[in-house]
Amino acid sequence: MINRDAYESARGLDDKPFRSACYAPYTSLYFNTNGDVIACCKNTTYLLGNVANERLDEIWRGKRVKALRKALDRYKFGLGCEFCQWQIEGEQYGQVYTKTFDTLPLENNEPEWPAMLEFTISNTCNLACIMCYGELSSTIRAQCENLPPLPKVYDDQFFTDLRKYLPHLKVAKFFGGEPFLAQECYRIWDMMIEDGIRIPCHVTTNATQWGPKVERILEHFPVHLSLSLDGTTKETVESVRVNANFEALMENTKRFHDYAQRNGTHMSLTYCLMRQNWHEFGDYLRFGEDLGVDVGINTVIDPVDCSLYTLPPDELVEIVGKMEAQDASNRYSQLNRNGGQWGSALEALRKSANERQVAGVDDIKKAHRAREEVNRPDHLTAAWNLIFADKLEDALTEIRKVTGQHRHAYEAANIEARILRDLGRHDECERTIDRALEIWRKAPNAYVERAWLRLDQNRLEEALADAEKAAGLLTEGRSKRPKPAVAHVLSGILSRLGRHEEALVHARVLLEHRKEAVFYLHRACILELLGRHDEMLADAEAALELEPDNAEAQRLAVVARTERYRKKSE
């Protein structure tokens, strides 16, 4: 339950004309890389609109933003605000995200203009941070997710509509991606420079960029900077912020700090407090203290393997204990500027070390998944479910609902090719693969699909060439995710070519990633051709453990036992 009095007393709302659980929908709009417009970055599922379908005025004055305002006035958090509800119920008042909007001016409950706009309108980024994902990093999207670039949704009409909002802003915030690499951010800055607008601009940067373009923006605006470093040692920083160079970051941090000092602007550091870097949090606060800057904490819920809040309570209690021991030695809590952040972070972790708060994290995720299905129908997932149910024609109908301009068009084309191949419609499959390759030639997926098609057509050398092309693209990229599909098709092709030992190598790789009955059977068949019946029997039995009624596994087990008996008899 929310203690409303305690929550409001921690906010300082004396200048507000009315009370609301959050003023975000009254004061701000947040623009996402896919064109979605939301009230803030924490509410990612209740869409106020999308710039591809609606004009900016329609979004700011529309029914959806009014519904969100009404709900929050009543302290109802069901329209995508579960994250802040979780923070408030956990009495994390020092870190609750709603406080971001408490300081923005507001005259009445029907504001004519937003006081703040937040732009995450490009995923252009040179880093592949472990807690990030492709919609916020072009590097991750290309090299880890093997997907084509996001479609450009912020067109001339949007920038024309945006222009009349800019003079009314008190602040503009730019996120990424990396804003100092994004041409869309520079287009907004150029418009503001042309119109003589010199409002404060907040830029959250990865601190990798410095040069004439950056210096021009710093010269024209009072730029307040948030530098995301997430560690104090070369080992931690470069392992979390993949592709970063620690020495270059430190040099640019000094440059940005000198700029802020000369121009009287604010510089801060941000920290994604995670499993991978909690041990350096205190030293990071001291680093900020030495620079004379504030440190902000980002609460990480996803991905699960990064979040402290998804740990079992006893493990989280253990980490809190280790951090308390650090404090006893290093007195982080006594830092004049950032000691409060240390105490606030530990208090939030302590209060989350219980089953109720862990369940609250799960509730946030479930609410987001459910609402995403309503807001953005997932034709890809629906198609896969129909494939698994052996309803291929229905799956084909579903996947064709994804248009060519959709951000998942490449994935959809590959799924469509798979369905057409299973249906034996090889000519259509070929054309669909060609369409996928027109969208993106730098990812392995379409080459894998064409390798399977060539295998079905018994065009083995062509199949092998496509499979090896897919494998090469994986080697060129920086993917940390297993790609068993490449190992699977290579194993199948090499076996058909009679290169059974090579096929076996790839079959082993496949099983390292996915211990499924079908893959044990795949390797068992190769072992049968090599006459290695003991290993063949082990794989057949492993498949039977997973699927006791699998007829092919039963057959292979019988064959293996028969061959073993025959050899012993000889």
XYZ file of C-alpha atoms in Angstrom:
570
model
C 0.000 0.000 0.000
C 1.092 3.576 -0.667
C 1.583 5.942 2.259
C 0.394 9.021 0.416
C 1.226 11.504 3.169
C 4.798 10.240 3.537
C 5.266 10.229 -0.222
C 3.980 13.771 -0.738
C 5.928 15.153 2.217
C 9.123 13.864 0.590
C 8.389 15.761 -2.634
C 7.922 19.426 -1.697
C 4.786 20.419 -3.628
C 4.020 23.811 -2.097
C 4.072 25.573 -5.489
C 1.759 23.112 -7.226
C -1.846 24.218 -7.965
C -3.171 20.692 -7.383
C -1.942 17.305 -6.207
C -1.100 14.419 -8.498
C 0.878 11.218 -8.008
C 3.019 12.409 -10.932
C 3.104 15.534 -13.080
C 4.812 13.947 -16.078
C 1.752 13.969 -18.397
C 1.127 17.638 -17.509
C 4.660 18.848 -18.137
C 6.484 16.584 -20.544
C 6.547 14.393 -23.623
C 9.106 11.678 -24.296
C 9.898 10.574 -27.866
C 11.157 7.038 -28.484
C 13.273 5.690 -31.340
C 10.283 3.946 -32.943
C 8.117 7.088 -32.961
C 6.169 6.228 -29.821
C 5.360 9.195 -27.598
C 5.053 8.515 -23.877
C 4.885 10.618 -20.725
C 8.252 9.479 -19.379
C 10.949 6.887 -19.949
C 9.682 4.629 -17.148
C 6.191 4.304 -18.610
C 7.068 2.562 -21.850
C 3.774 0.820 -22.525
C 0.987 3.405 -22.257
C 1.340 5.208 -25.542
C 0.130 8.753 -25.921
C 0.564 8.372 -29.675
C 3.049 7.711 -32.448
C 4.482 10.380 -34.733
C 4.133 8.095 -37.749
C 0.347 8.128 -37.357
C -0.528 11.356 -35.504
C 0.479 14.982 -35.496
C 2.166 16.394 -32.419
C -0.790 18.598 -31.466
C -3.109 15.582 -31.556
C -0.835 13.738 -29.151
C -0.325 16.591 -26.642
C -4.034 17.454 -26.510
C -5.409 13.940 -27.063
C -7.678 11.637 -25.091
C -4.899 9.304 -23.982
C -2.820 11.956 -22.240
C -5.965 13.255 -20.530
C -6.792 9.733 -19.330
C -3.319 9.338 -17.841
C -3.565 12.693 -16.087
C -6.917 11.737 -14.604
C -5.626 8.366 -13.378
C -2.558 9.865 -11.687
C -4.659 12.591 -10.042
C -6.507 9.709 -8.380
C -3.246 7.913 -7.490
C -4.061 5.133 -9.936
C -0.909 3.652 -11.487
C -2.479 1.089 -13.816
C -1.795 2.950 -17.079
C 1.829 1.876 -17.345
C 3.096 3.466 -14.125
C 3.802 0.240 -12.232
C 7.505 1.005 -11.889
C 6.960 4.162 -9.837
C 4.195 2.454 -7.874
C 6.717 -0.249 -6.960
C 9.228 2.401 -5.873
C 6.647 4.311 -3.794
C 5.265 1.170 -2.132
C 8.852 0.244 -1.276
C 9.281 3.736 0.264
C 12.131 4.509 -2.141
C 11.258 8.194 -1.916
C 14.819 9.336 -2.526
C 14.946 7.580 -5.912
C 11.330 7.600 -7.069
C 11.288 8.782 -10.663
C 8.210 10.982 -10.314
C 10.385 13.602 -8.573
C 11.907 14.408 -11.982
C 8.726 16.295 -12.880
C 7.983 17.943 -9.538
C 10.402 20.792 -10.300
C 8.869 21.747 -13.665
C 6.513 24.780 -13.718
C 2.788 24.097 -13.920
C 0.036 26.714 -13.761
C -3.128 24.627 -14.102
C -4.455 21.194 -15.009
C -4.869 22.063 -18.705
C -1.397 23.197 -19.788
C -1.145 24.720 -23.257
C 2.428 23.602 -23.834
C 4.795 21.078 -22.274
C 7.605 22.578 -20.214
C 10.002 19.808 -21.192
C 10.559 17.541 -24.180
C 12.761 14.475 -23.944
C 14.255 13.098 -27.141
C 15.362 9.513 -27.615
C 14.786 9.784 -31.334
C 17.799 7.880 -32.618
C 19.521 4.669 -31.555
C 22.782 5.714 -33.213
C 25.448 4.581 -30.761
C 28.994 3.287 -30.885
C 28.720 1.200 -27.701
C 27.085 -2.134 -26.867
C 26.478 -1.792 -23.130
C 25.464 -5.021 -21.398
C 22.233 -3.571 -19.958
C 21.149 -2.016 -23.257
C 19.326 -3.334 -26.341
C 19.008 -2.683 -30.055
C 16.292 -0.041 -29.968
C 18.714 2.151 -28.019
C 21.975 1.084 -29.645
C 22.582 0.695 -33.362
C 25.723 -1.301 -32.527
C 23.776 -3.870 -30.505
C 21.036 -4.036 -33.142
C 23.532 -4.706 -35.936
C 26.226 -6.748 -34.218
C 24.383 -8.584 -31.430
C 20.764 -8.829 -32.576
C 21.705 -9.134 -36.269
C 18.903 -6.813 -37.319
C 18.745 -4.044 -39.928
C 18.786 -0.353 -38.968
C 15.618 1.031 -37.427
C 13.335 2.797 -39.918
C 13.528 6.602 -39.852
C 10.170 7.713 -38.419
C 10.955 11.335 -37.539
C 10.210 13.005 -40.872
C 10.012 16.602 -42.112
C 6.407 16.928 -40.918
C 7.411 16.053 -37.360
C 10.197 18.634 -37.272
C 7.851 21.261 -38.744
C 5.281 20.517 -36.023
C 7.960 20.474 -33.357
C 9.244 23.940 -34.205
C 6.340 25.811 -32.594
C 6.816 23.873 -29.331
C 10.470 24.773 -28.903
C 10.037 28.442 -27.835
C 7.762 27.382 -24.949
C 10.185 24.896 -23.412
C 12.006 25.440 -20.163
C 14.362 22.579 -20.913
C 15.068 20.021 -23.642
C 16.675 16.677 -22.849
C 18.567 14.491 -25.281
C 19.214 10.812 -24.745
C 20.375 8.010 -26.977
C 21.830 6.121 -28.421
C 24.528 8.695 -28.242
C 23.051 12.186 -28.848
C 26.352 13.621 -30.064
C 26.305 11.039 -32.900
C 22.611 11.392 -33.861
C 21.751 13.576 -36.856
C 18.177 13.971 -35.539
C 19.492 15.653 -32.386
C 21.639 18.004 -34.441
C 18.572 18.901 -36.543
C 16.713 20.016 -33.404
C 19.717 21.956 -32.133
C 20.090 23.629 -35.548
C 16.428 24.710 -35.483
C 16.859 26.180 -32.028
C 20.009 28.024 -33.094
C 18.217 29.431 -36.185
C 15.280 30.616 -34.046
C 17.473 32.167 -31.360
C 16.360 29.752 -28.641
C 18.959 29.351 -25.878
C 17.140 27.228 -23.307
C 19.078 24.760 -21.169
C 19.741 21.470 -22.922
C 20.436 18.354 -20.918
C 22.493 15.765 -22.767
C 23.066 12.256 -21.446
C 26.232 11.108 -23.164
C 28.526 8.107 -23.085
C 31.479 10.566 -23.083
C 33.108 9.001 -26.140
C 32.579 12.024 -28.414
C 34.476 15.299 -28.645
C 35.134 17.457 -31.685
C 34.001 20.541 -33.654
C 30.347 19.428 -33.904
C 30.119 18.832 -30.172
C 31.943 22.065 -29.386
C 29.497 24.045 -31.574
C 26.519 22.798 -29.535
C 28.304 23.482 -26.266
C 29.039 27.032 -27.418
C 25.433 27.832 -28.446
C 23.517 26.472 -25.447
C 23.918 26.191 -21.729
C 24.402 22.427 -21.889
C 23.957 20.403 -18.728
C 25.677 17.057 -19.003
C 25.078 13.607 -17.553
C 27.978 11.271 -18.205
C 27.302 7.546 -18.099
C 30.443 5.651 -17.096
C 29.192 2.886 -14.735
C 32.527 2.112 -13.114
C 35.821 3.475 -11.895
C 38.291 0.905 -13.204
C 39.257 0.070 -16.757
C 38.180 -3.566 -16.259
C 34.654 -2.742 -15.073
C 33.979 0.188 -17.401
C 35.098 -1.629 -20.542
C 33.267 -4.844 -19.577
C 29.980 -2.993 -18.952
C 30.277 -0.332 -21.682
C 31.452 -2.589 -24.478
C 33.597 -0.840 -27.156
C 34.508 2.025 -24.796
C 38.113 3.005 -24.179
C 38.645 3.859 -20.522
C 41.483 6.317 -21.094
C 39.507 8.235 -23.749
C 36.478 8.402 -21.430
C 38.572 9.870 -18.645
C 40.044 12.470 -21.001
C 36.617 13.508 -22.291
C 35.209 13.559 -18.755
C 37.828 16.189 -17.919
C 36.897 18.180 -21.059
C 33.190 18.147 -20.220
C 33.948 19.030 -16.615
C 36.091 21.977 -17.680
C 33.269 23.155 -19.986
C 30.723 23.021 -17.162
C 33.067 24.871 -14.824
C 33.740 27.643 -17.369
C 30.103 28.112 -18.344
C 28.398 27.633 -15.012
C 26.365 24.641 -16.205
C 25.705 21.439 -14.334
C 27.546 18.200 -14.896
C 26.602 14.963 -13.225
C 27.538 11.322 -13.422
C 25.020 8.511 -13.709
C 25.391 4.959 -12.514
C 23.434 1.898 -13.546
C 23.761 0.032 -10.249
C 23.909 -3.636 -11.230
C 25.217 -7.047 -10.275
C 28.293 -6.426 -12.418
C 29.388 -3.145 -10.808
C 27.866 -2.716 -7.335
C 31.326 -3.282 -5.857
C 32.557 0.004 -7.429
C 29.525 2.127 -6.585
C 31.134 3.702 -3.535
C 34.322 4.536 -5.402
C 32.184 6.075 -8.166
C 30.496 8.319 -5.610
C 33.932 9.371 -4.390
C 35.018 9.994 -7.998
C 32.022 12.328 -8.351
C 32.875 13.918 -5.009
C 36.417 14.637 -6.143
C 35.086 16.270 -9.327
C 32.518 18.228 -7.352
C 29.571 16.717 -9.249
C 26.429 14.834 -8.271
C 25.948 11.156 -8.994
C 22.533 9.848 -10.079
C 21.432 6.240 -9.827
C 19.581 4.385 -12.571
C 17.439 1.535 -11.261
C 17.951 -1.487 -13.517
C 15.127 -4.016 -13.750
C 15.952 -5.493 -17.154
C 17.868 -7.444 -18.272
C 17.391 -9.922 -15.442
C 21.040 -10.955 -15.304
C 22.061 -7.333 -14.655
C 19.428 -6.365 -12.085
C 20.077 -6.528 -8.354
C 16.328 -6.376 -7.766
C 15.691 -9.744 -9.421
C 18.073 -11.560 -7.065
C 16.633 -13.860 -4.387
C 16.255 -11.887 -1.132
C 19.047 -13.778 0.666
C 21.545 -12.974 -2.111
C 20.526 -9.327 -2.096
C 20.917 -9.221 1.697
C 24.427 -10.637 1.289
C 25.362 -7.898 -1.215
C 23.948 -5.212 1.078
C 26.092 -6.643 3.870
C 29.211 -6.445 1.718
C 28.395 -2.860 0.780
C 27.948 -1.986 4.449
C 31.369 -3.478 5.126
C 32.787 -1.315 2.336
C 31.234 1.734 3.967
C 32.750 0.898 7.322
C 36.198 1.008 5.728
C 35.725 3.807 3.212
C 33.020 6.057 4.760
C 31.080 6.499 1.513
C 28.009 7.491 3.509
C 29.974 10.435 4.940
C 30.676 12.062 1.571
C 29.413 15.636 1.682
C 27.842 15.708 -1.781
C 27.069 12.090 -2.635
C 26.864 10.373 0.742
C 23.092 10.645 0.601
C 23.037 8.646 -2.626
C 24.945 5.854 -0.911
C 22.411 5.760 1.900
C 19.478 6.019 -0.497
C 20.765 3.153 -2.662
C 21.397 0.852 0.299
C 18.007 1.661 1.791
C 16.308 0.838 -1.527
C 18.191 -2.466 -1.748
C 17.395 -3.377 1.874
C 13.705 -2.683 1.393
C 13.685 -4.746 -1.781
C 15.256 -7.782 -0.100
C 11.882 -9.392 0.534
C 9.549 -11.593 -1.438
C 6.911 -8.861 -1.796
C 9.243 -6.457 -3.588
C 10.719 -9.239 -5.754
C 7.164 -10.167 -6.696
C 6.601 -6.490 -7.438
C 9.367 -6.598 -10.054
C 7.641 -9.584 -11.665
C 4.345 -7.681 -11.608
C 5.989 -4.756 -13.431
C 7.231 -7.059 -16.150
C 3.923 -8.892 -16.487
C 2.015 -5.620 -16.749
C 4.414 -4.357 -19.401
C 4.212 -7.571 -21.432
C 0.402 -7.600 -21.282
C 0.130 -3.958 -22.297
C 2.678 -4.346 -25.100
C 0.447 -7.040 -26.611
C -2.420 -4.529 -26.654
C -0.407 -1.553 -27.877
C 1.791 -3.381 -30.367
C 0.254 -6.679 -31.543
C 3.159 -9.132 -31.818
C 2.548 -10.865 -35.129
C 5.941 -12.551 -34.913
C 5.131 -14.356 -31.668
C 1.660 -15.253 -32.920
C 3.142 -16.684 -36.107
C 5.658 -18.806 -34.183
C 2.891 -20.162 -31.952
C 0.926 -21.167 -35.052
C 4.035 -22.800 -36.546
C 4.517 -24.860 -33.376
C 0.833 -25.849 -33.578
C 1.444 -26.972 -37.196
C -1.027 -24.387 -38.523
C 1.240 -23.170 -41.291
C -1.328 -21.426 -43.488
C -2.609 -19.483 -40.475
C 0.968 -18.641 -39.532
C 1.572 -17.341 -43.053
C -1.479 -15.090 -42.828
C -0.334 -13.756 -39.462
C 3.269 -12.991 -40.440
C 2.160 -11.181 -43.589
C 0.463 -8.596 -41.394
C 3.922 -7.127 -40.760
C 4.429 -4.449 -43.403
C 7.645 -3.727 -45.244
C 8.276 -0.530 -43.267
C 7.825 -2.181 -39.868
C 10.890 -2.308 -37.628
C 10.533 -6.125 -37.550
C 10.187 -6.483 -41.331
C 13.482 -8.363 -41.673
C 12.595 -10.883 -38.975
C 9.118 -11.299 -40.457
C 10.519 -12.018 -43.917
C 12.732 -14.771 -42.517
C 9.829 -16.347 -40.631
C 7.696 -16.155 -43.776
C 10.468 -17.887 -45.746
C 10.622 -20.651 -43.154
C 6.850 -21.223 -43.404
C 6.876 -21.268 -47.208
C 9.756 -23.763 -47.195
C 7.840 -26.032 -44.805
C 4.835 -25.758 -47.128
C 7.014 -26.795 -50.079
C 6.416 -23.487 -51.893
C 10.043 -23.061 -52.872
C 9.665 -20.327 -55.496
C 7.792 -18.075 -53.076
C 10.332 -18.917 -50.389
C 13.166 -17.832 -52.700
C 11.489 -14.501 -53.428
C 10.869 -13.886 -49.727
C 14.521 -14.562 -48.894
C 15.530 -12.120 -51.617
C 13.284 -9.541 -49.962
C 14.959 -10.152 -46.612
C 18.392 -9.714 -48.189
C 17.294 -6.431 -49.767
C 16.457 -5.193 -46.262
C 19.694 -6.362 -44.629
C 22.655 -8.275 -46.044
C 24.879 -8.034 -42.994
C 23.058 -10.532 -40.779
C 23.165 -14.350 -40.971
C 19.438 -15.083 -40.710
C 18.452 -14.900 -44.387
C 21.533 -16.853 -45.451
C 20.577 -19.609 -43.003
C 17.074 -19.749 -44.472
C 18.470 -19.962 -48.001
C 20.902 -22.681 -46.920
C 17.948 -24.763 -45.677
C 16.104 -24.108 -48.924
C 19.113 -25.225 -50.988
C 19.428 -28.319 -48.807
C 15.784 -29.187 -49.501
C 16.530 -28.704 -53.204
C 19.638 -30.927 -52.924
C 21.840 -28.029 -54.106
C 24.412 -28.936 -51.502
C 27.401 -26.825 -52.526
C 25.224 -23.701 -52.753
C 23.707 -24.571 -49.387
C 27.175 -24.874 -47.875
C 28.233 -21.514 -49.333
C 25.226 -19.792 -47.723
C 25.774 -21.517 -44.371
C 29.458 -20.536 -44.367
C 28.481 -16.961 -45.257
C 26.177 -16.924 -42.211
C 28.948 -18.277 -40.000
C 31.343 -15.637 -41.317
C 28.926 -12.823 -40.533
C 28.685 -14.047 -36.955
C 32.472 -14.040 -36.679
C 32.657 -10.475 -38.039
C 30.077 -9.219 -35.546
C 30.232 -8.973 -31.780
C 27.278 -11.180 -30.967
C 27.323 -12.610 -27.454
C 24.186 -14.586 -28.138
C 24.428 -18.207 -29.259
C 23.418 -18.877 -32.846
C 22.537 -22.575 -32.883
C 20.674 -22.139 -36.193
C 23.995 -21.739 -38.034
C 25.510 -24.814 -36.374
C 22.341 -26.792 -37.146
C 22.267 -26.089 -40.867
C 26.034 -26.567 -41.256
C 25.817 -29.913 -39.534
C 22.964 -31.046 -41.774
C 24.695 -29.975 -44.996
C 28.086 -31.478 -44.116
C 26.444 -34.759 -43.176
C 24.659 -34.896 -46.540
C 27.996 -34.222 -48.226
C 29.495 -37.210 -46.426
C 31.725 -35.027 -44.234
C 30.437 -36.660 -41.065
C 33.280 -35.779 -38.682
C 32.899 -32.073 -39.537
C 29.134 -32.397 -39.186
C 29.633 -33.891 -35.743
C 31.648 -30.870 -34.590
C 28.763 -28.539 -35.420
C 26.225 -30.917 -33.872
C 28.173 -30.718 -30.611
C 28.153 -26.919 -30.751
C 24.407 -27.036 -31.318
C 23.844 -29.147 -28.210
C 26.000 -26.837 -26.105
C 23.363 -24.187 -26.717
C 20.138 -26.159 -26.917
C 19.693 -29.517 -25.224
C 16.532 -30.555 -27.043
C 15.420 -34.005 -28.164
C 15.506 -33.117 -31.865
C 19.172 -32.102 -31.620
C 20.182 -35.229 -29.703
C 18.502 -37.213 -32.485
C 20.316 -35.165 -35.121
C 23.667 -36.048 -33.572
C 22.634 -39.669 -33.058
C 21.968 -39.999 -36.798
C 25.445 -38.681 -37.608
C 27.003 -41.068 -35.073
C 25.080 -43.919 -36.714
C 26.699 -43.093 -40.061
C 30.104 -43.089 -38.333
C 29.376 -46.452 -36.709
C 29.844 -45.066 -33.175
C 26.927 -46.929 -31.617
C 27.745 -46.413 -27.928
C 27.632 -42.633 -28.335
C 24.600 -42.992 -30.585
C 22.777 -44.906 -27.844
C 23.639 -42.242 -25.259
C 22.127 -39.536 -27.463
C 19.026 -41.605 -28.213
C 18.515 -42.200 -24.489
C 19.035 -38.500 -23.757
C 16.308 -37.735 -26.300
C 14.001 -40.301 -24.679
C 14.479 -38.676 -21.283
C 13.152 -35.463 -22.777
C 10.475 -37.095 -24.949
C 9.729 -40.657 -23.765
C 7.237 -41.335 -26.598
C 9.489 -40.132 -29.426
C 9.317 -42.902 -32.056
C 12.544 -41.887 -33.807
C 14.452 -41.913 -30.515
C 13.047 -45.361 -29.747
C 14.088 -46.606 -33.201
C 17.629 -45.250 -32.885
C 18.002 -46.756 -29.410
C 16.943 -50.164 -30.734
C 19.369 -49.905 -33.667
C 22.227 -48.906 -31.343
C 21.548 -51.748 -28.889
C 21.267 -54.249 -31.745
C 24.594 -53.159 -33.209
C 26.267 -53.331 -29.808
C 24.924 -56.850 -29.288
C 26.041 -57.912 -32.758
C 29.585 -56.635 -32.186
C 29.801 -58.427 -28.832
C 28.573 -61.659 -30.439
C 31.298 -61.444 -33.052
